[in-house]
Coordinates of C-alpha atoms in Angstrom, one line a residue:
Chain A
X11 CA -34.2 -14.7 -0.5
X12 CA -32.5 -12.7 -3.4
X13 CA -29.0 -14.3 -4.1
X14 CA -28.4 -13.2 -7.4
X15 CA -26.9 -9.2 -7.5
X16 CA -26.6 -7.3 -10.6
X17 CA -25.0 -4.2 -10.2
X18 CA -25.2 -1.4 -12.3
X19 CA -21.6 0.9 -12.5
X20 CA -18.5 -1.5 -11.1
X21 CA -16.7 1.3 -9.4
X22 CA -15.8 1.5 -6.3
X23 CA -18.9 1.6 -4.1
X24 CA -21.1 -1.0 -6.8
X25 CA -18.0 -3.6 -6.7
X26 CA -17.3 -2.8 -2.4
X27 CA -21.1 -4.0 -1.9
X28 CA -20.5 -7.0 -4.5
X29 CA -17.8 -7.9 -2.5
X30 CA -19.3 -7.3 1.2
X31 CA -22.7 -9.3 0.2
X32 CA -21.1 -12.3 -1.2
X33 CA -18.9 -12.2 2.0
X34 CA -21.7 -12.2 4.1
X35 CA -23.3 -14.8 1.9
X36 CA -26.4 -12.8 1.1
X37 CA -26.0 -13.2 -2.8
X38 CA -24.0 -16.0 -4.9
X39 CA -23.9 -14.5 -8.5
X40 CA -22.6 -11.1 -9.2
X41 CA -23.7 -9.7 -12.7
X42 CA -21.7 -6.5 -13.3
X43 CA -22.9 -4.2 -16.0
X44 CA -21.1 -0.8 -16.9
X45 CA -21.1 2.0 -19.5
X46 CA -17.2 1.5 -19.9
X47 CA -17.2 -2.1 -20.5
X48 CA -13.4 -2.1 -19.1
X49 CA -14.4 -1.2 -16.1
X50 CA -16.6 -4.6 -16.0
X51 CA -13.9 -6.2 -17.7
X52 CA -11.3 -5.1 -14.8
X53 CA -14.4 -6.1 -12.0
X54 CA -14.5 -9.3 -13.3
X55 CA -10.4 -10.1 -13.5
X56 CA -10.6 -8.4 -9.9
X57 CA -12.6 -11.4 -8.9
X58 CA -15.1 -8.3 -8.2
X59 CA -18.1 -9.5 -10.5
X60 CA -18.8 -13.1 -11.9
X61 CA -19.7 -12.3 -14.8
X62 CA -20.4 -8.8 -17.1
X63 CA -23.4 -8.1 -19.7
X64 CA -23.9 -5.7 -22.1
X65 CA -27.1 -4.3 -21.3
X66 CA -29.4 -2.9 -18.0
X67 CA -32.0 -6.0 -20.1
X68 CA -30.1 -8.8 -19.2
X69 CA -28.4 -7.7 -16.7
X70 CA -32.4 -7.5 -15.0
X71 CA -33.1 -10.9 -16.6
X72 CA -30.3 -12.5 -14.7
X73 CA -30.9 -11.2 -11.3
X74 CA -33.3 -10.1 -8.6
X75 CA -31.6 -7.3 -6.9
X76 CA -30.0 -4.6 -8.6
X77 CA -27.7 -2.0 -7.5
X78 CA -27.3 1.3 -9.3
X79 CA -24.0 3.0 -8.1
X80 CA -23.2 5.1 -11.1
X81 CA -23.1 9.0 -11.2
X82 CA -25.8 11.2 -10.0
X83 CA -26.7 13.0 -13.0
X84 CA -27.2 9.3 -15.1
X85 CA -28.5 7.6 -11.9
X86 CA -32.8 8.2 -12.1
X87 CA -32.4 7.0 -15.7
X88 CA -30.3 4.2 -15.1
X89 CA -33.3 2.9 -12.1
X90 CA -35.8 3.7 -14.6
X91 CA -34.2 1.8 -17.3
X92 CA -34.1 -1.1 -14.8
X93 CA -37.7 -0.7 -13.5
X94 CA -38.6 -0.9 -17.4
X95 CA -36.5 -4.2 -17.7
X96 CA -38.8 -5.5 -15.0
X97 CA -36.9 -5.3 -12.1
X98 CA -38.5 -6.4 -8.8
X99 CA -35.9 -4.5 -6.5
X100 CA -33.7 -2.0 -7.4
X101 CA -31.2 0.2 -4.3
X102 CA -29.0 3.5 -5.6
X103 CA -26.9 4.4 -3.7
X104 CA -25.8 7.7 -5.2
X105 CA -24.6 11.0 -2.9
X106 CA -27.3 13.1 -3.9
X107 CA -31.4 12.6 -3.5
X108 CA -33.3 15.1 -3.8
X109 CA -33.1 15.4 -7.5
X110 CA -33.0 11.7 -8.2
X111 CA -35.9 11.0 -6.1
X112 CA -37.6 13.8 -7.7
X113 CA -37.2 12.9 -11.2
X114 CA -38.5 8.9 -10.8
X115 CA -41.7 10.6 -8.9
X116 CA -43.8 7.5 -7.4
X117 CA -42.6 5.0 -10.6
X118 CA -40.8 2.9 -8.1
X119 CA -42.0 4.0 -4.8
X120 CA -42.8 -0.3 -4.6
X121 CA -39.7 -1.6 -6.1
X122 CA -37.0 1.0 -5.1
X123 CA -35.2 1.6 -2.1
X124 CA -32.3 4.9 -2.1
X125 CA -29.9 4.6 0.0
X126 CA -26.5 6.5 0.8
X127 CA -23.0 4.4 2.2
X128 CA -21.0 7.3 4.2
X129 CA -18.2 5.6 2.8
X130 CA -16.1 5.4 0.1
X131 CA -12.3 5.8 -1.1
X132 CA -10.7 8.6 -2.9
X133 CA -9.1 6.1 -4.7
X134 CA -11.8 4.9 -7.7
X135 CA -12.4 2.1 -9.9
X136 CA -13.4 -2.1 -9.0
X137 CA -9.4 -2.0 -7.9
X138 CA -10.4 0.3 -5.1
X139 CA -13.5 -1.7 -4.1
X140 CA -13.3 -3.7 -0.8
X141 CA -15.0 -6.4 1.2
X142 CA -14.7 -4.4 4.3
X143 CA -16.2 -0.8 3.1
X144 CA -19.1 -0.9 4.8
X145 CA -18.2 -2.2 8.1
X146 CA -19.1 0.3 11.1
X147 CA -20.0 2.9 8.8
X148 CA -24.2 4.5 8.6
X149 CA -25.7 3.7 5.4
X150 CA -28.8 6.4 5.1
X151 CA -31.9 5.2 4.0
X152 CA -34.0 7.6 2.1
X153 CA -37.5 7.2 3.7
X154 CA -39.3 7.3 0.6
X155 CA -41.2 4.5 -0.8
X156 CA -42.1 0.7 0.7
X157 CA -42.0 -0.3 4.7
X158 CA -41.5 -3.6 3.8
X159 CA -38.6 -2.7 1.3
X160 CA -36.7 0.0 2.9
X161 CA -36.4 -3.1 6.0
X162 CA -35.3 -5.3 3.5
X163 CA -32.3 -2.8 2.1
X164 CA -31.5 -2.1 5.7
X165 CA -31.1 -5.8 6.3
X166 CA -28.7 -6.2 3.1
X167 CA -26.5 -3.5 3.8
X168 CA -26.3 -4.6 8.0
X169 CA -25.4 -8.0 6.6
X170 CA -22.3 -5.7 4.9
X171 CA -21.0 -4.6 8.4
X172 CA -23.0 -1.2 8.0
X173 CA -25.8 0.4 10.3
X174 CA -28.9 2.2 9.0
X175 CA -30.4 5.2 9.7
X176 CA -33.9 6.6 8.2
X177 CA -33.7 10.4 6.6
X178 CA -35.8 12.6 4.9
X179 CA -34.1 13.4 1.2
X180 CA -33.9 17.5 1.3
X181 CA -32.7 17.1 4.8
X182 CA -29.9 14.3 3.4
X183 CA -28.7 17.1 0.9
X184 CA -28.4 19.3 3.4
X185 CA -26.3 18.0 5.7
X186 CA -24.2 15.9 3.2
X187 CA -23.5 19.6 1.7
X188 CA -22.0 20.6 4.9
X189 CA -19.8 17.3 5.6
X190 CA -19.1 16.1 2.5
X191 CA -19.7 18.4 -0.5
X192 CA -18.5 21.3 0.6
X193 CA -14.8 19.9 2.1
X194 CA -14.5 18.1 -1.3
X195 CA -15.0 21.7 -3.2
X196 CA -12.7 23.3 -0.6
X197 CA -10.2 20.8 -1.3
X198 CA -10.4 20.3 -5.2
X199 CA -10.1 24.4 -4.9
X200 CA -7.0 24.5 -2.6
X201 CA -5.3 22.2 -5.0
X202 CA -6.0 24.7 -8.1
X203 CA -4.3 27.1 -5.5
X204 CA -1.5 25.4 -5.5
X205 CA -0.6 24.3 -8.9
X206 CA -0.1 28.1 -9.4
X207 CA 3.2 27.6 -7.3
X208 CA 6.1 25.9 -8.4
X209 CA 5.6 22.7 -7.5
X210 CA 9.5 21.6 -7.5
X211 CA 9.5 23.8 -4.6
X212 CA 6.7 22.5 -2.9
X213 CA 7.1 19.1 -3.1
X214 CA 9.9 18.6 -0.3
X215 CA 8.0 21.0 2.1
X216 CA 4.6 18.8 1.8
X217 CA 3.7 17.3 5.0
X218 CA 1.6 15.0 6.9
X219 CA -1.4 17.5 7.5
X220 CA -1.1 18.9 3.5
X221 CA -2.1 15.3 3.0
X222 CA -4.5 14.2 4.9
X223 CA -5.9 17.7 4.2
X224 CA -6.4 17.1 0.3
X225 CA -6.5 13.4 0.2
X226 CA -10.1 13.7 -0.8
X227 CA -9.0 16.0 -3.5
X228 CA -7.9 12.8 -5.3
X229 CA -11.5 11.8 -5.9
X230 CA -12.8 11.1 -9.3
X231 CA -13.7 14.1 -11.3
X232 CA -17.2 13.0 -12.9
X233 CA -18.6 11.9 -9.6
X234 CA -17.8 14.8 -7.6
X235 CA -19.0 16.9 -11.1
X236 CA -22.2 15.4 -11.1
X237 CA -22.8 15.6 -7.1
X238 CA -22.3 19.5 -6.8
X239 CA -24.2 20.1 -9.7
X240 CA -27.1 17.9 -8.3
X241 CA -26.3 19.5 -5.2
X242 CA -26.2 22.7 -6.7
X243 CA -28.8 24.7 -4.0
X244 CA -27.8 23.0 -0.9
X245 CA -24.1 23.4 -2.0
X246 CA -24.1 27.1 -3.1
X247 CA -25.5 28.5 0.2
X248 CA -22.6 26.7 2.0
X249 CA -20.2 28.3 0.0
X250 CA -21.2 31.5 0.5
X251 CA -21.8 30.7 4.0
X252 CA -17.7 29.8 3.8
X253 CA -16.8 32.9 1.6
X254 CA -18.1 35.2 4.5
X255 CA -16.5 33.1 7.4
X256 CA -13.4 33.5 5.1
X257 CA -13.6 37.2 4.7
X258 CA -13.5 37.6 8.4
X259 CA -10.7 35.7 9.5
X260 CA -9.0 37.0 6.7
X261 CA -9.4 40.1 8.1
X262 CA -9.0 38.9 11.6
X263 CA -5.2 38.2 10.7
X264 CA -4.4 41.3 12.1
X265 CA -6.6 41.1 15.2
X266 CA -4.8 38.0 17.6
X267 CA -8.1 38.0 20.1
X268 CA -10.7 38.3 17.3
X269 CA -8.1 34.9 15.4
X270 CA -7.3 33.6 18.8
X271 CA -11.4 33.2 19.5
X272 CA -12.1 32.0 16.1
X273 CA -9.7 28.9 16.0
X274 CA -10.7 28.1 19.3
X275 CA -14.4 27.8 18.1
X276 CA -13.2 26.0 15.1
X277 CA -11.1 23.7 17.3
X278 CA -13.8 23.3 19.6
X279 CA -16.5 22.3 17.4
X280 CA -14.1 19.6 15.9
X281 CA -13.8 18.0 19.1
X282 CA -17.5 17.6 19.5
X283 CA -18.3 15.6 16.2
X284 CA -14.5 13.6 15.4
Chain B
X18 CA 30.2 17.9 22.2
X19 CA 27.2 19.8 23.4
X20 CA 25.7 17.3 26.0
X21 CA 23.1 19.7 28.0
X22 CA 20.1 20.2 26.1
X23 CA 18.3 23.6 27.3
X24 CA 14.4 23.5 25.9
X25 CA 12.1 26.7 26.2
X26 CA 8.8 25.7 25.6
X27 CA 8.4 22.6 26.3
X28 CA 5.4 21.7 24.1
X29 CA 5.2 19.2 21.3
X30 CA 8.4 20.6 19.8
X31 CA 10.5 21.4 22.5
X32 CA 9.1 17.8 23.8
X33 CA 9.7 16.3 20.5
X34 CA 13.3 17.0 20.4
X35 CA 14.3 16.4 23.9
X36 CA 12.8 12.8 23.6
X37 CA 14.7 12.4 20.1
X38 CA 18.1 14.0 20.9
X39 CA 18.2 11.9 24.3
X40 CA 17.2 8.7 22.4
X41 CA 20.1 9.5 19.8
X42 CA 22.7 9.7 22.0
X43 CA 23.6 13.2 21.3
X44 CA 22.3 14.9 24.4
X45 CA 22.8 13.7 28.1
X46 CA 20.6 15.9 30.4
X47 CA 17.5 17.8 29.3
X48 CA 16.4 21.2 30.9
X49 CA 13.0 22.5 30.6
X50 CA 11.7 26.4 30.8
X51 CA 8.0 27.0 29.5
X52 CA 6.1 30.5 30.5
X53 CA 3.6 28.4 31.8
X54 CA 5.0 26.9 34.9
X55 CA 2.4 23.6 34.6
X56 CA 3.4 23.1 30.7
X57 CA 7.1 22.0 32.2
X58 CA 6.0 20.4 35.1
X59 CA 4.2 17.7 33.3
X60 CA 6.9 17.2 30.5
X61 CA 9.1 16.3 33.6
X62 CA 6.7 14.0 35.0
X63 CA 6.5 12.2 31.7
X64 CA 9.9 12.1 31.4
X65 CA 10.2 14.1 28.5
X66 CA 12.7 16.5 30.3
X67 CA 15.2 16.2 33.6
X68 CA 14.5 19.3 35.1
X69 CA 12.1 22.6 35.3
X70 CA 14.2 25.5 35.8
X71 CA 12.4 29.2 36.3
X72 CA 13.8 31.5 34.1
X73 CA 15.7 31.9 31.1
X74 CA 19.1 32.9 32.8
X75 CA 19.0 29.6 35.0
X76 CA 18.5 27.7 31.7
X77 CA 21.1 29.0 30.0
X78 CA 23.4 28.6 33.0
X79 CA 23.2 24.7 33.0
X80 CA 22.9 23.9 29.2
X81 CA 25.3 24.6 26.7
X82 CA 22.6 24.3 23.6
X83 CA 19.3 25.7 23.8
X84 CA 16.2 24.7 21.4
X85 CA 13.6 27.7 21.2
X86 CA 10.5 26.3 20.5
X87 CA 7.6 28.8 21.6
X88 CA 4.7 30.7 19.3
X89 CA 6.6 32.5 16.8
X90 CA 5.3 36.5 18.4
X91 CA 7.6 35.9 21.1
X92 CA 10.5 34.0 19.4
X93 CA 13.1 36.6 18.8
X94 CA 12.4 38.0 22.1
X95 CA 12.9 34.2 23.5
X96 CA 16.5 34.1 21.5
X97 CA 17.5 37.2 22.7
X98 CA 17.1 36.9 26.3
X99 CA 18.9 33.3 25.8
X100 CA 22.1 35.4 24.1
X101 CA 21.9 38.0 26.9
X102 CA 21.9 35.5 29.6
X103 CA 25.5 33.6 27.8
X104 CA 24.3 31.4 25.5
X105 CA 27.0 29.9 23.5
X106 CA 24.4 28.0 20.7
X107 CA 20.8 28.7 20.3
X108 CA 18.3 27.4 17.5
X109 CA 14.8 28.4 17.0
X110 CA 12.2 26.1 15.4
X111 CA 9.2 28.1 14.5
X112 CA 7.1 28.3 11.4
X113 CA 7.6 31.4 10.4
X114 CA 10.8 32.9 9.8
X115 CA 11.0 36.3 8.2
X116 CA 9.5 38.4 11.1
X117 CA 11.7 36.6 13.7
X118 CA 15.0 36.9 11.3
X119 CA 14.0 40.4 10.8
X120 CA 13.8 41.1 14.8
X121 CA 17.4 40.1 15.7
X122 CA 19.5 41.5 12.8
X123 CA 22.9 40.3 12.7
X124 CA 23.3 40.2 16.8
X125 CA 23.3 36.4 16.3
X126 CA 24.8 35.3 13.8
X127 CA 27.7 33.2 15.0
X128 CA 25.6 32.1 18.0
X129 CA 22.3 31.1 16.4
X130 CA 20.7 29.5 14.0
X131 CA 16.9 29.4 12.6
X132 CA 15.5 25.9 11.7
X133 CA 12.0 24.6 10.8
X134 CA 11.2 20.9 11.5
X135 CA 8.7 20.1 9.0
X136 CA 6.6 18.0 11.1
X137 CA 4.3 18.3 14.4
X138 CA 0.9 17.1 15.5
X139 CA -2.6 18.1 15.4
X140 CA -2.3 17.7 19.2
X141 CA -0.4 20.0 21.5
X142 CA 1.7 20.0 24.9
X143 CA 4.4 17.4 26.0
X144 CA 2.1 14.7 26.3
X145 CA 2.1 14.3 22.7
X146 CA 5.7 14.8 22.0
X147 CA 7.3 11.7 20.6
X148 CA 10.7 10.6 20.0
X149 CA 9.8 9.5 16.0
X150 CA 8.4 12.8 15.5
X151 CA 11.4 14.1 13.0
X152 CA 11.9 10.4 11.8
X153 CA 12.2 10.6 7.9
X154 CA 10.9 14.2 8.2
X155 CA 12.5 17.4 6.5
X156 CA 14.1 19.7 8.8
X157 CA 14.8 23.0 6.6
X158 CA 17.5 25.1 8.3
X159 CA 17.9 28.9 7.1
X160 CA 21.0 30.4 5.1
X161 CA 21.7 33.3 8.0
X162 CA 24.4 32.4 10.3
X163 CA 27.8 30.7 10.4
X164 CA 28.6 27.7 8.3
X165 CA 30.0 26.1 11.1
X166 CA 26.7 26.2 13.3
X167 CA 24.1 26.0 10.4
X168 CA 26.1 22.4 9.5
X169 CA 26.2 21.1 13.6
X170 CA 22.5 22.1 13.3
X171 CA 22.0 19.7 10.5
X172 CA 23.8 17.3 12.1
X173 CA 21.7 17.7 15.5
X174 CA 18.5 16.9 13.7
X175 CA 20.1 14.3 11.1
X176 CA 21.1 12.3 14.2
X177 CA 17.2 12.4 15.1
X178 CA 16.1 10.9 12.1
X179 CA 15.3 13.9 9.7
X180 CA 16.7 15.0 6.6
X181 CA 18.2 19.0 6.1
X182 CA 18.3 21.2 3.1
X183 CA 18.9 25.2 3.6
X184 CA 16.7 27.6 2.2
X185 CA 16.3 31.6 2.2
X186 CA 14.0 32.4 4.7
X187 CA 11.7 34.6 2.7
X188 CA 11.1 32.0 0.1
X189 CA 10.2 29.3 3.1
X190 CA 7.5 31.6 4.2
X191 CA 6.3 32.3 0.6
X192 CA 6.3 28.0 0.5
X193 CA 5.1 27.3 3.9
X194 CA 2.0 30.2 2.9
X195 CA 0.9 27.6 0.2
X196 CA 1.5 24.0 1.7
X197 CA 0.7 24.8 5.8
X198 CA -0.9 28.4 5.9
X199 CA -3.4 28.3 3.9
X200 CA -4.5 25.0 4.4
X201 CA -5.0 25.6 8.2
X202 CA -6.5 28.8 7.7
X203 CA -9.3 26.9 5.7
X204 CA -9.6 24.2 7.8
X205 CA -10.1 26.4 10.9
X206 CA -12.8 28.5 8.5
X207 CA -14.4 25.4 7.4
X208 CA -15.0 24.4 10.7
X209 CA -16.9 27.6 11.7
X210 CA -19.1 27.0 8.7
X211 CA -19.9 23.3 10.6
X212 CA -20.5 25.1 13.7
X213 CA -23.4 26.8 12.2
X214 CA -25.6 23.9 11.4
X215 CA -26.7 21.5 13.7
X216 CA -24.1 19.6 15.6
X217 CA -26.2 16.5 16.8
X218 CA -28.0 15.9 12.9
X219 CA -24.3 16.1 11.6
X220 CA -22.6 13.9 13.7
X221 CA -23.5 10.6 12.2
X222 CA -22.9 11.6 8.8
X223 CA -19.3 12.7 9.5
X224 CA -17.0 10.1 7.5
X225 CA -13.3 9.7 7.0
X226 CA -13.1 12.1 4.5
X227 CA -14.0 14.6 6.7
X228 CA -12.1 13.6 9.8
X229 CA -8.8 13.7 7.4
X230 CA -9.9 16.9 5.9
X231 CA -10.2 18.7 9.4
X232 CA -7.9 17.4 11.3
X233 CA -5.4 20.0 11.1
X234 CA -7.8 22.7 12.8
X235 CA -7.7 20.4 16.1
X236 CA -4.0 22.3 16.4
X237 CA -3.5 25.1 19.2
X238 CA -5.2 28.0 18.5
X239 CA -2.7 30.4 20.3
X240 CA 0.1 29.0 18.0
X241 CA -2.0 29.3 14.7
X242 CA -2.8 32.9 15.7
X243 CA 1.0 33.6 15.5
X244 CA 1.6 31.9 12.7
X245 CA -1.2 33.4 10.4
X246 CA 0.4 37.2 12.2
X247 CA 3.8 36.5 11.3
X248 CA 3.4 35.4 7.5
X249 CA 0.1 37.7 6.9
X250 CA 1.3 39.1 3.7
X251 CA 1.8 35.7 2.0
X252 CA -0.7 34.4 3.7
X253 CA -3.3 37.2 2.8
X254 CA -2.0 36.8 -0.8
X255 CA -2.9 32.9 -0.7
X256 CA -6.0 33.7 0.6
X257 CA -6.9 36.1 -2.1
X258 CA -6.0 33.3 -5.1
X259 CA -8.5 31.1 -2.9
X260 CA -11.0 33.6 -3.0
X261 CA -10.6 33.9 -6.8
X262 CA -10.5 30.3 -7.2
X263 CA -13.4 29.2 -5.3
X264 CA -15.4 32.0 -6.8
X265 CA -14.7 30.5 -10.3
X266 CA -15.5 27.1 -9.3
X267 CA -19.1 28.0 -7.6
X268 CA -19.5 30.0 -11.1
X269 CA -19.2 26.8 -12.6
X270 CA -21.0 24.4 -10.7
X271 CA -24.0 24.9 -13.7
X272 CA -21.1 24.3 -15.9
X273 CA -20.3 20.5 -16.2
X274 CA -17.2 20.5 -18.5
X275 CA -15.2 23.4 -16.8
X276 CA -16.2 22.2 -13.1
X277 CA -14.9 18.4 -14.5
X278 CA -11.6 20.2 -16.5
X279 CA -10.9 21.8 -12.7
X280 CA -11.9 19.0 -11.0
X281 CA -9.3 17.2 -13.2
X282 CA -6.4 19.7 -12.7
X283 CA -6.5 20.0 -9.2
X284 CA -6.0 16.1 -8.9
X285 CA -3.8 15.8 -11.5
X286 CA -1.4 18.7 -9.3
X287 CA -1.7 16.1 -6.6
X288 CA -0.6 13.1 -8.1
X289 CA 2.4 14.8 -8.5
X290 CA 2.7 16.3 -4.9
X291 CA 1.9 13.6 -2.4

């Protein structure tokens, strides 16, 4: 039984599984190591971590499961620094794979499990993280590397509330660019849209579907930079996909049936995956 | 006192208001007329009106305030046929105003006024009309018309919960373009993108941020038609600075500092909007 975590960035997603594993009693000591050393600091006045270090080293020496939840572009060096320290089981839990997986090769393929939490906050930060994250949603499981280990990270991140799925990495990318990176580019581009207006004006006029629409427009910068880059292929040819559906119904604005059939496809499609 | 509430279309709207107006005290007996016979039939069996009278004329006969609240292409016709028939009071609640305001000239002005209830529902029809639906919501009620009426219109929604400020009708639609248009447009486009890849791989991986982010293109397709119609030159203009936009920031998914300085921007804009 592993029962000491460290985890490696003490953001959101690192400090939610702190939190959900110690409430499920699957680990007793949180160690909490981060490039900003505030953000450990405010983990650990959060009641989030137990205790921060200053280095991947002893953050390894201290524990014997690790948790890597930091950026995607930082992520395959941050598991390899941790593999170097010696670690016996490392998880990331990062939105992109492919390149990741691609970049640690078969290093870790016996003490490394990815995984990706379809969860998350567009809120960021240990003050965002919570106990209850992971409860009822799909944590993917790349299905690279150990039998015995990938059972083992299923097991942990169940014991969260969560249920696990097994996926193929390229086929991950691709369907996270569809749900998830794509709606966060629309989004981020929409608001650039509207900062060109007054937003005096606007403000009053805002309304409940403006919001829900770019809620996810508040997520962190860096992240989201780092996961469309790493992204980049997957994520471009959905984009263009969209700048074509875009052309036409911006040209169907003047032709009711050609609009009137379109948003009922749209509609419909909704009501088949919400 | 105005005590007979007259309602054509008696959707989420037209529901909304009777439901409201009744529970505030300021209206006694609600009539019903909707094109489609059904759509009234089953706001009377929930309640949501008294009666279901067949035509306009009848309406206007029993009421002695009417609430137009049908897809905007057929507004102004809607409002006309209500002055024709004796209509003493008639207010229109659509999204759209320029088109409508253009349509009826001046043969209104002491009899009518044009008001937009910022509010609504991703769902349509009386069944998901609700009483609350205008509590501490903005209703913003145009400059045409006569003082008197444009300030008992205010008063009307004011007494069901909502807030009024007056505004030129060309600028609403130039505002409404940025915070409602556009953001449905891309919803609904969005979802046609979705619809392309596989439904049944995609399903699981759908999370929160998704569900918020489309759930604006579950709304009626028939209504969005006439909205996108009615405001196509703001709209097309929006469109085109989300073209430009999105362009840029696909350019620049290879470029880490200006996709993280846009990134930045748009949630900075947002901060200061929701």
């Amino acid at each position: 039984m592993r029962t000491r975590l460290g985890v490696v960035g003490t953001g959101v997603i690192g400090g939610s599984f702190a939190l959900a594993a110690r409430n499920a009693g699957i680990v007793e000591q949180v160690l909490g190591f981060d490039a900003e050393q505030g953000v450990c600091e405010r983990a650990l006045a959060l009641g989030v971590v137990d205790r921060c270090v200053t280095s991947i080293e002893e953050l390894v020496a201290g524990t014997d499961l690790v948790l890597v939840a930091v950026p995607v572009a930082v992520t395959a060096d941050c598991v390899r620094e941790c593999l170097d320290a010696g670690a016996k089981f490392v998880m990331e839990a990062g939105s992109v794979k492919g390149e990741v997986l691609e970049a640690l090769g078969t290093l870790a393929d016996n003490k490394f499990v990815s995984v990706h939490p379809i969860a998350g906050s567009d809120q960021s930060g240990p003050e965002a993280a919570r106990a209850d994250m992971f409860q009822e949603r799909l944590v993917v499981v790349m299905d690279k590397g150990s039998e015995v280990l990938k059972r083992e990270a299923g097991a942990l991140w169940c014991a969260c509330g969560a249920t696990c799925t097994e996926m193929e990495s390229g086929l991950h990318d691709r369907l996270l660019a569809v749900t998830s990176h794509l709606p966060h580019l629309l989004a981020f581009c929409y608001m650039n849209v509207v900062a060109q207006a007054d937003t005096e004006s606007l403000k009053p006029l805002v309304g409940p579907g403006f919001r829900d629409f770019t809620r996810i427009a508040r997520a962190d910068a860096v992240v989201w930079q780092n996961i469309f880059a790493a992204n980049r292929a997957e994520l471009t040819a959905q984009v263009e996909r969209f700048q074509t559906e875009l052309e036409k119904l911006r040209a169907a604005i003047d032709h009711p049936e050609v609009m009137r059939e379109s948003l009922r496809a749209a509609s419909d499609k909704l009501d088949v995956l919400r």
